[in-house]
Short mmCIF file of C-alpha atoms and ligand atoms in Angstrom, two decimals:
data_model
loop_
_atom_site.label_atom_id
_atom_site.label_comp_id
_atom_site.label_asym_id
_atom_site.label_seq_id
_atom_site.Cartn_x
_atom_site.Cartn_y
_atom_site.Cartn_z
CA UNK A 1 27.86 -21.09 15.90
CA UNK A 2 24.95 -23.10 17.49
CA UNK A 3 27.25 -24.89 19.88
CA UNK A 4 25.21 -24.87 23.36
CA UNK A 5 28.31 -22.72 24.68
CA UNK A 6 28.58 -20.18 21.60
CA UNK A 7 24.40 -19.87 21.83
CA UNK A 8 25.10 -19.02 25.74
CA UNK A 9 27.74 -16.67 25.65
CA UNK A 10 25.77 -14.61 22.81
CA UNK A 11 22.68 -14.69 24.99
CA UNK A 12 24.48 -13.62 27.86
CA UNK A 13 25.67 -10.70 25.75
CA UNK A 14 22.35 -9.36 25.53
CA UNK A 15 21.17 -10.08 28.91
CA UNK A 16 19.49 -13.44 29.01
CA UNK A 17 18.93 -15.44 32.63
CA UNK A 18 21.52 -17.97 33.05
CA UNK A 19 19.73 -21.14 32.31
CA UNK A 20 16.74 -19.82 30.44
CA UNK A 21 15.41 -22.60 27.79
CA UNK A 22 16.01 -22.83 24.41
CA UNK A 23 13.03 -23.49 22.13
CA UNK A 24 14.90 -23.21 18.83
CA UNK A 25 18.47 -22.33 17.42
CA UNK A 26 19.32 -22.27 13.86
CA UNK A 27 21.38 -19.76 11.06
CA UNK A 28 19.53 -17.90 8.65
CA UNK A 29 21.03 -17.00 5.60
CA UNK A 30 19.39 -14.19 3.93
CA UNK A 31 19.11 -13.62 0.06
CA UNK A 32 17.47 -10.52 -1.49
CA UNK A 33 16.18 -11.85 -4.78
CA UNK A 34 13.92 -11.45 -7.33
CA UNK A 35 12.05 -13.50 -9.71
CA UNK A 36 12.30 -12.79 -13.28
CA UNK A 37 8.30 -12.91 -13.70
CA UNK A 38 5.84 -13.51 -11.40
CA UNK A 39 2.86 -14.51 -13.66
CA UNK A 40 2.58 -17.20 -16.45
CA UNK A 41 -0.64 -18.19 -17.37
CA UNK A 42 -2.31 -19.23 -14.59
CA UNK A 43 0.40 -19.24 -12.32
CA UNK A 44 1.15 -16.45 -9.88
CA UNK A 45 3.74 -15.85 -7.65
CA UNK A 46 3.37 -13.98 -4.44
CA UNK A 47 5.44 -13.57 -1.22
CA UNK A 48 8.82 -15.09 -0.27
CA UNK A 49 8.17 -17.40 -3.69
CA UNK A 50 8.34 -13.67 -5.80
CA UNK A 51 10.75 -11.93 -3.92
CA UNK A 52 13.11 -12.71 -0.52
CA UNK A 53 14.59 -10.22 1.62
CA UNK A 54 16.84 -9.58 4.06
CA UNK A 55 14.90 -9.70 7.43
CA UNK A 56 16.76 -6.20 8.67
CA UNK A 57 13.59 -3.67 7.56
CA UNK A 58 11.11 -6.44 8.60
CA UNK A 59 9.34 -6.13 5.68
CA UNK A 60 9.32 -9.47 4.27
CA UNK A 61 5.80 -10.74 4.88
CA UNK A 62 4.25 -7.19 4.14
CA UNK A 63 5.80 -7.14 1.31
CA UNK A 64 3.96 -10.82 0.54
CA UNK A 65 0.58 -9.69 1.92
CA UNK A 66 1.02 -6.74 -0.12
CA UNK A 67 1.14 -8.83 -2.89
CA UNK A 68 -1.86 -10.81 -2.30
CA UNK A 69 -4.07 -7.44 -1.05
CA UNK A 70 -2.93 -6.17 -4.92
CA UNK A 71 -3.69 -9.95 -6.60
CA UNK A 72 -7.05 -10.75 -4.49
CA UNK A 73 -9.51 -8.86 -5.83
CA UNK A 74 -8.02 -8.46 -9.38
CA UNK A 75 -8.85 -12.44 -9.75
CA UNK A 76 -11.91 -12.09 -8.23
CA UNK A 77 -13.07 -9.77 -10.77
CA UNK A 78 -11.55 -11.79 -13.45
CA UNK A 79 -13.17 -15.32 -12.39
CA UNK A 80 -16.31 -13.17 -12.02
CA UNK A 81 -16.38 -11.94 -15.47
CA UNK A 82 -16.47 -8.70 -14.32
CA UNK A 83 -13.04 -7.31 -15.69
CA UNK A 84 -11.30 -8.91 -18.01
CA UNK A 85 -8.43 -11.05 -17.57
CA UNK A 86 -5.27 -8.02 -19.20
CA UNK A 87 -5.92 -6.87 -15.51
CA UNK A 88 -3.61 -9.06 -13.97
CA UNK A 89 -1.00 -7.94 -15.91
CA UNK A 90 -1.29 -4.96 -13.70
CA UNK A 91 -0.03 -7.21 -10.58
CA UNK A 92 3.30 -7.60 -11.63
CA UNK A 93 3.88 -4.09 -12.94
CA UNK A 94 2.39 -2.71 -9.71
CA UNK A 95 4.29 -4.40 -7.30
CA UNK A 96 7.76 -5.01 -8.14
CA UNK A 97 8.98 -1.47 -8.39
CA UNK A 98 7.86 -1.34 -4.36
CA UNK A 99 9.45 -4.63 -3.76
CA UNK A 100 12.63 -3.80 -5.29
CA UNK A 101 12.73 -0.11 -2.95
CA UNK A 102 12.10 -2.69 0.09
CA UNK A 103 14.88 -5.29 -0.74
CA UNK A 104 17.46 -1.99 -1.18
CA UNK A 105 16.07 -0.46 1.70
CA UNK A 106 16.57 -3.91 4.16
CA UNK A 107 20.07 -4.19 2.36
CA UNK A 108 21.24 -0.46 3.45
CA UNK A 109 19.56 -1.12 6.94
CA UNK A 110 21.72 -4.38 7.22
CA UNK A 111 24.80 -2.51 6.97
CA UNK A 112 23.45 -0.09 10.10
CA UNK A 113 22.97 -3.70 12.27
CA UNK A 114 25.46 -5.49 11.12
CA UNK A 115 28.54 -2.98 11.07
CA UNK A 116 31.71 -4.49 9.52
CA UNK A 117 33.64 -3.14 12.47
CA UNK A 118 33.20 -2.18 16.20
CA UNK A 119 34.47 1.15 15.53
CA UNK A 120 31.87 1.67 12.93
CA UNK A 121 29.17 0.00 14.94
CA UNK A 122 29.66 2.58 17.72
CA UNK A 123 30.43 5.54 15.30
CA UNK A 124 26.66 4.37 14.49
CA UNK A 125 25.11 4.10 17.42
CA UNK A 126 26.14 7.27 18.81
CA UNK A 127 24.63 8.64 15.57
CA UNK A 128 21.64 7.14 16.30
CA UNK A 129 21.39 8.16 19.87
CA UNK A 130 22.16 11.41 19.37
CA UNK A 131 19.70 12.01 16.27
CA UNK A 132 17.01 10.05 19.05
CA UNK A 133 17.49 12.89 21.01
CA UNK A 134 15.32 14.99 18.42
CA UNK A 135 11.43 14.35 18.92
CA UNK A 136 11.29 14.21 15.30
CA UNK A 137 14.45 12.13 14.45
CA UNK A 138 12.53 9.82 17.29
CA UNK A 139 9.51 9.23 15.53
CA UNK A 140 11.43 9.20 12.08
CA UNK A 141 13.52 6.32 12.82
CA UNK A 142 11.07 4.65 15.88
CA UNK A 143 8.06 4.74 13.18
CA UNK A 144 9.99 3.78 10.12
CA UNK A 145 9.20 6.95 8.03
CA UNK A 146 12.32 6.27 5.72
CA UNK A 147 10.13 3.50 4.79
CA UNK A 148 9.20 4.03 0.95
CA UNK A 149 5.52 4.25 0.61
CA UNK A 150 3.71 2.59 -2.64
CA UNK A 151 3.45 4.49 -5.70
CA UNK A 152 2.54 2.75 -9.05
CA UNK A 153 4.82 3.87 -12.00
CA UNK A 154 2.68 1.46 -14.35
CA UNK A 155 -0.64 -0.41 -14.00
CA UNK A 156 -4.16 -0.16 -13.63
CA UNK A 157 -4.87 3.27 -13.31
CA UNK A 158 -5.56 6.79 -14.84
CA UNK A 159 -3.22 9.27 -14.59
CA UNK A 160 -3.85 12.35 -16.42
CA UNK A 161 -0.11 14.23 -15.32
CA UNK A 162 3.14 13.01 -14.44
CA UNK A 163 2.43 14.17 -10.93
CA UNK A 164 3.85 12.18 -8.18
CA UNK A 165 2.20 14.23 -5.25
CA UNK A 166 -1.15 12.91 -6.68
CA UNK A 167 -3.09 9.95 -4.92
CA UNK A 168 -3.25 8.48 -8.18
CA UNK A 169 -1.76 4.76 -8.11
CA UNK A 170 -1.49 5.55 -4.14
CA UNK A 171 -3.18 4.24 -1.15
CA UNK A 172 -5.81 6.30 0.00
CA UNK A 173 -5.50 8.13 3.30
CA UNK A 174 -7.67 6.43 5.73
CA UNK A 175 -8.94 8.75 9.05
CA UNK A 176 -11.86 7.86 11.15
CA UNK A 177 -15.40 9.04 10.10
CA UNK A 178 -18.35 9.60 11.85
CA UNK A 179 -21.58 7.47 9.90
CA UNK A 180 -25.02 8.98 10.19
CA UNK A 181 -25.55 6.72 13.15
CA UNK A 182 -22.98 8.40 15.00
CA UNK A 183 -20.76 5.24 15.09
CA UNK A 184 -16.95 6.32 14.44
CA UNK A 185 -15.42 3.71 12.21
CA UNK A 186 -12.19 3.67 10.32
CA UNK A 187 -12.80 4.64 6.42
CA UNK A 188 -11.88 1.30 5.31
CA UNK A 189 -14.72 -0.02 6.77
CA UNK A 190 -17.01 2.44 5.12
CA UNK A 191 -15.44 2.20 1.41
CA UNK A 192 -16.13 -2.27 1.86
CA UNK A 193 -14.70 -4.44 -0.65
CA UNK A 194 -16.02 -2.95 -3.68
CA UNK A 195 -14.55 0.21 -6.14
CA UNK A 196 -15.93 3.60 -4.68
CA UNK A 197 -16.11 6.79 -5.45
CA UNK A 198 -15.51 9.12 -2.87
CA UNK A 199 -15.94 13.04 -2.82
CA UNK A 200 -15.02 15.47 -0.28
CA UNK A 201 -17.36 18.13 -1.54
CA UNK A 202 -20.30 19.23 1.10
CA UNK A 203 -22.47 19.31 -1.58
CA UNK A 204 -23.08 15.35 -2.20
CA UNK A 205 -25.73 16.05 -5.15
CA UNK A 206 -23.41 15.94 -7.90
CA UNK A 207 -21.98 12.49 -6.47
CA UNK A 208 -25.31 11.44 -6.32
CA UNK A 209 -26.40 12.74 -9.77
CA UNK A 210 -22.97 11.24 -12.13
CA UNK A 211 -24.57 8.72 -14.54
CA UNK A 212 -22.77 5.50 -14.32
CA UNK A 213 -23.14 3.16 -17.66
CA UNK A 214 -21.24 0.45 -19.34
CA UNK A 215 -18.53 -1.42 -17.28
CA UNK A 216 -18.43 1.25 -14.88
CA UNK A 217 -21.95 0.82 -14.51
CA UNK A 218 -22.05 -3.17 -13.46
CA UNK A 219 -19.07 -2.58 -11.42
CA UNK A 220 -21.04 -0.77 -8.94
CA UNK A 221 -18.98 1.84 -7.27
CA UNK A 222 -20.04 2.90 -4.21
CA UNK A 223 -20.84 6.80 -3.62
CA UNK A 224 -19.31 8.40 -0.16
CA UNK A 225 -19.48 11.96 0.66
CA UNK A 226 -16.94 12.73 3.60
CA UNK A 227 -17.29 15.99 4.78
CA UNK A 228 -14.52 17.93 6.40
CA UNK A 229 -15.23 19.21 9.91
CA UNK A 230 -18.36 18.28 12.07
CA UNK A 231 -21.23 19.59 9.79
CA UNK A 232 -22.31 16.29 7.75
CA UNK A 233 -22.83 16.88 4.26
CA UNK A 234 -26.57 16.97 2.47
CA UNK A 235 -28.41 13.78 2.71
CA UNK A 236 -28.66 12.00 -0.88
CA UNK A 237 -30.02 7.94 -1.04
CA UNK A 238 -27.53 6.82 -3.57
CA UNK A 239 -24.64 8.56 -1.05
CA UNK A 240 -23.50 7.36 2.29
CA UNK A 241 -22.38 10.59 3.94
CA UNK A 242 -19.49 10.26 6.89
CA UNK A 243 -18.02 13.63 8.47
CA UNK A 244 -14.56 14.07 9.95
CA UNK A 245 -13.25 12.68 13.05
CA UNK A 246 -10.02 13.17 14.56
CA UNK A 247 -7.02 12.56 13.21
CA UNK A 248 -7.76 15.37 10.84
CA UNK A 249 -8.35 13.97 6.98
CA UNK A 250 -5.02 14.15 5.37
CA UNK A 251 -3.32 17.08 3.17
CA UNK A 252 -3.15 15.00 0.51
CA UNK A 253 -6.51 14.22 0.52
CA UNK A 254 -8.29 17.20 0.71
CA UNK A 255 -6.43 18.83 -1.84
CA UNK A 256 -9.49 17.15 -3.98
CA UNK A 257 -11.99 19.39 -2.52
CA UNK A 258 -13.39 19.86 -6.19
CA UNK A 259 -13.34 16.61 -7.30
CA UNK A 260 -13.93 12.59 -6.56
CA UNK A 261 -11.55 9.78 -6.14
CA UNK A 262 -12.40 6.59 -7.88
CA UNK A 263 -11.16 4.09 -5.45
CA UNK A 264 -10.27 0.28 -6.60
CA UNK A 265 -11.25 -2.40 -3.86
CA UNK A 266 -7.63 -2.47 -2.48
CA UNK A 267 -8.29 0.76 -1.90
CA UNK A 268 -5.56 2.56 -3.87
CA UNK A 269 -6.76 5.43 -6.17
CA UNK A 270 -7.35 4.86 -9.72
CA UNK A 271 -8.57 8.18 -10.84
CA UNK A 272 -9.88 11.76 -10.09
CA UNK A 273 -13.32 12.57 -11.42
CA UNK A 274 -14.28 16.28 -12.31
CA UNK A 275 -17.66 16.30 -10.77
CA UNK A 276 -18.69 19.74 -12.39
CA UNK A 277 -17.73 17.95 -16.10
CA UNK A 278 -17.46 14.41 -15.46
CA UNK A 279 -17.87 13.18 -18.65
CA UNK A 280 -14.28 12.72 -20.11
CA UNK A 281 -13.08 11.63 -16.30
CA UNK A 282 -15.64 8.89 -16.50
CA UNK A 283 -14.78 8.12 -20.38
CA UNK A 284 -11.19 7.73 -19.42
CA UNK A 285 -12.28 4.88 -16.83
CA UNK A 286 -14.58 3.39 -18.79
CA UNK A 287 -11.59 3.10 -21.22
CA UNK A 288 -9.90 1.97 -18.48
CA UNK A 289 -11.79 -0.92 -17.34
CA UNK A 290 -12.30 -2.38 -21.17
CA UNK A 291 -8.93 -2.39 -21.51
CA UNK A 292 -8.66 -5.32 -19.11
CA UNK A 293 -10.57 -7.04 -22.04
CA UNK A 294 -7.65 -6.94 -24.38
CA UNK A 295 -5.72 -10.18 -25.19
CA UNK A 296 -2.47 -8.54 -25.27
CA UNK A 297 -0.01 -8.38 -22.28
CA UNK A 298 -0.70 -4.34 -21.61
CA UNK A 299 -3.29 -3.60 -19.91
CA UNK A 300 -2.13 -0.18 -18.34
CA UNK A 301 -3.10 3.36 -18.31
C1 FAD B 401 14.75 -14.29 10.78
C2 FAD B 401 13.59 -13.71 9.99
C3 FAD B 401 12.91 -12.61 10.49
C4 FAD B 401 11.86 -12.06 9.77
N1 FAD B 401 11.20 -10.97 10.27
C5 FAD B 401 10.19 -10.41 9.57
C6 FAD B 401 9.49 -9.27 10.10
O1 FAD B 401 9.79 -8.75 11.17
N2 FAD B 401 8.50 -8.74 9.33
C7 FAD B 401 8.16 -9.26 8.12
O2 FAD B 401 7.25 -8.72 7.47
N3 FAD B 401 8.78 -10.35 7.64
C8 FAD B 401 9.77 -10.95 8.31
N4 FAD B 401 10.42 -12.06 7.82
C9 FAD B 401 10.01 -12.60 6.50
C10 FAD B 401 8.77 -13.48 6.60
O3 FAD B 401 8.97 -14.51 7.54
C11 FAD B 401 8.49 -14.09 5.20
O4 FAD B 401 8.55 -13.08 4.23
C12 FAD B 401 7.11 -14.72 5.16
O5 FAD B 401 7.01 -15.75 6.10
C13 FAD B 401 6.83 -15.28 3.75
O6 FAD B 401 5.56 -15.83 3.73
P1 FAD B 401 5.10 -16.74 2.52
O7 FAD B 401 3.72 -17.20 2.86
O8 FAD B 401 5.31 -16.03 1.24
O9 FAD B 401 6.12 -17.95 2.49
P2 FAD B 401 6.39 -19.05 3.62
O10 FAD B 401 6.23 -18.47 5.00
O11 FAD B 401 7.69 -19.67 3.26
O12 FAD B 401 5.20 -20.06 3.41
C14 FAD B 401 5.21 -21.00 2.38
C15 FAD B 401 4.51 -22.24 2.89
O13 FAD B 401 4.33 -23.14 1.80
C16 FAD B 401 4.66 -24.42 2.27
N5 FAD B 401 5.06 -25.22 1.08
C17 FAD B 401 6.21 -25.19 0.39
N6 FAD B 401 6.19 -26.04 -0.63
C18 FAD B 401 4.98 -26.64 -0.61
C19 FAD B 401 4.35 -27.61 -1.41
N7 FAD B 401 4.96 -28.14 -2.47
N8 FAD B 401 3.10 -27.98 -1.09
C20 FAD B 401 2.45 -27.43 -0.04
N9 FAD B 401 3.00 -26.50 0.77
C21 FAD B 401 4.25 -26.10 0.49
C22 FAD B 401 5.79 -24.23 3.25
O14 FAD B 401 5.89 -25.32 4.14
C23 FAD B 401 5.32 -22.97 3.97
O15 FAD B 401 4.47 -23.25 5.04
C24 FAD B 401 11.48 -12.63 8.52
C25 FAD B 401 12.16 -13.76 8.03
C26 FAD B 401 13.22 -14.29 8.74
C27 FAD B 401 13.92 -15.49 8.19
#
């Protein structure tokens, strides 16, 4: 296979100049593996060393800096002393479930590229081409939106239903926002590295007025009021206050209207506060974050 005629003739096949120079040539051999834990002691394992896939859904190394946007800022907290150290059990029980959708997914993908036949490879093709022709089917296969998005089955979270078209244990929607300044900036930026709690209620007083104590309480969260549309929510001090840009804020998203979103500092959701009775909401979290004190391997909601 890496004979200097073999390497030609396949490079020719896909339209390489004559003569163009090779920087590298080797064979991959794939794997699509798991390990059996991923945490022991004070060990972790993250990236290709947890998990390898197939390279066909490209997915490898986002699966590894998924892994270390989810295990960052849960040792942080932990060497900190601000959570306890149960909350890297989470890590594991997050992550693996959306590792093991990946792996499948690059392994079904494979057998698209790599056909076991020429008949079937053109059989697919033509499939493809076809479906292409379809604006949607376009941007469905062009954009990856097969892709499986995150969604935590277990970890550290609050989830009062069995409701999987909650943002509970998902990654929070992020459009652009205007600030008070008038600088547009992507949401991210505004929520920082921190937990948050962010409303999308025009009236930011209750944000500003929820009494934060105990864990919750030294944790910090920030308070953001975004507003929908172009009016900008009331002033408070304790509340930044962003408004709407374009693309619109999300479905899923505003659907909270009522409420708050307690946002982690990966910036997945870990619960929905009632701001008209927030007082079992914020018990619930404050339950939440002791648990990370417990000794015991299950730290989860
Ligand atoms: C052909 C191919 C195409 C790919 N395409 C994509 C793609 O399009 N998108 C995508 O997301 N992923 C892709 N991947 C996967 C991606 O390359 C890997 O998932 C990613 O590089 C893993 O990163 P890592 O840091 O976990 O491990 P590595 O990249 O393997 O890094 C580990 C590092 O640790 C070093 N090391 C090992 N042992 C020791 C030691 N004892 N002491 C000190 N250092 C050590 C190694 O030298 C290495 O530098 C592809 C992979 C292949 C093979």
């Amino acid at each position: 296979m890496l004979k200097p005629s073999t390497v030609e003739r396949l490079l020719h096949s896909h339209g390489a100049a004559p003569g163009s120079q090779l920087t590298r040539k080797v064979v991959y051999t794939f794997h699509a593996r798991i390990a059996q834990r991923w945490h022991q002691g004070r060990v972790f394992l993250a990236g290709d060393a947890a998990h390898l896939s197939p390279p066909f859904a490209g997915q490898g190394m986002n699966s590894g800096v998924r892994d270390a946007h989810n295990l960052a800022w849960k040792l942080a907290a932990v060497v900190e002393g601000r959570l306890g150290s149960a909350l890297l059990d989470s890590y594991e029980q997050e992550r693996r479930g959306h590792v093991e959708q990946m792996i499948q997914l690059a392994l079904h993908m494979g057998k698209i590229m790599a056909p076991a036949s020429r008949a079937t490879g053109w059989l697919m093709q033509t499939a493809l081409r076809v479906l292409s022709i379809w604006p949607f089917m376009r941007d469905y296969f062009g954009q990856m939106k097969y892709k499986p998005k995150p969604y935590f089955e277990r970890g550290f979270f609050v989830r009062e239903r069995p409701d999987r078209s909650q943002l509970v244990g998902r990654l929070l929607p992020q459009p652009h926002v205007r600030r008070i300044d008038g600088t547009i900036v992507l949401l991210d930026e505004v929520l920082g590295i921190g937990f948050a709690l962010i409303s999308l209620d025009r009236d930011a007083s209750l944000l500003a007025r929820l009494p934060f104590a105990g864990i919750l309480g030294s944790l910090g969260p920030r308070r953001i009021a975004l507003a929908p549309g172009p009016a900008p929510p009331q002033a408070h001090a304790s509340v930044e206050v962003v408004t709407e840009q374009a693309p619109a804020i999300a479905p899923s998203l505003l659907r909270y209207r009522a409420g708050a979103l307690f946002v982690r500092p990966d910036h997945y959701v870990a619960a929905i506060v009632d701001l008209a009775k927030p007082a079992s909401s914020l018990a619930r979290l404050e339950r939440l974050m002791a648990s990370s004190w417990r000794t015991t391997s299950d730290a989860e909601s």
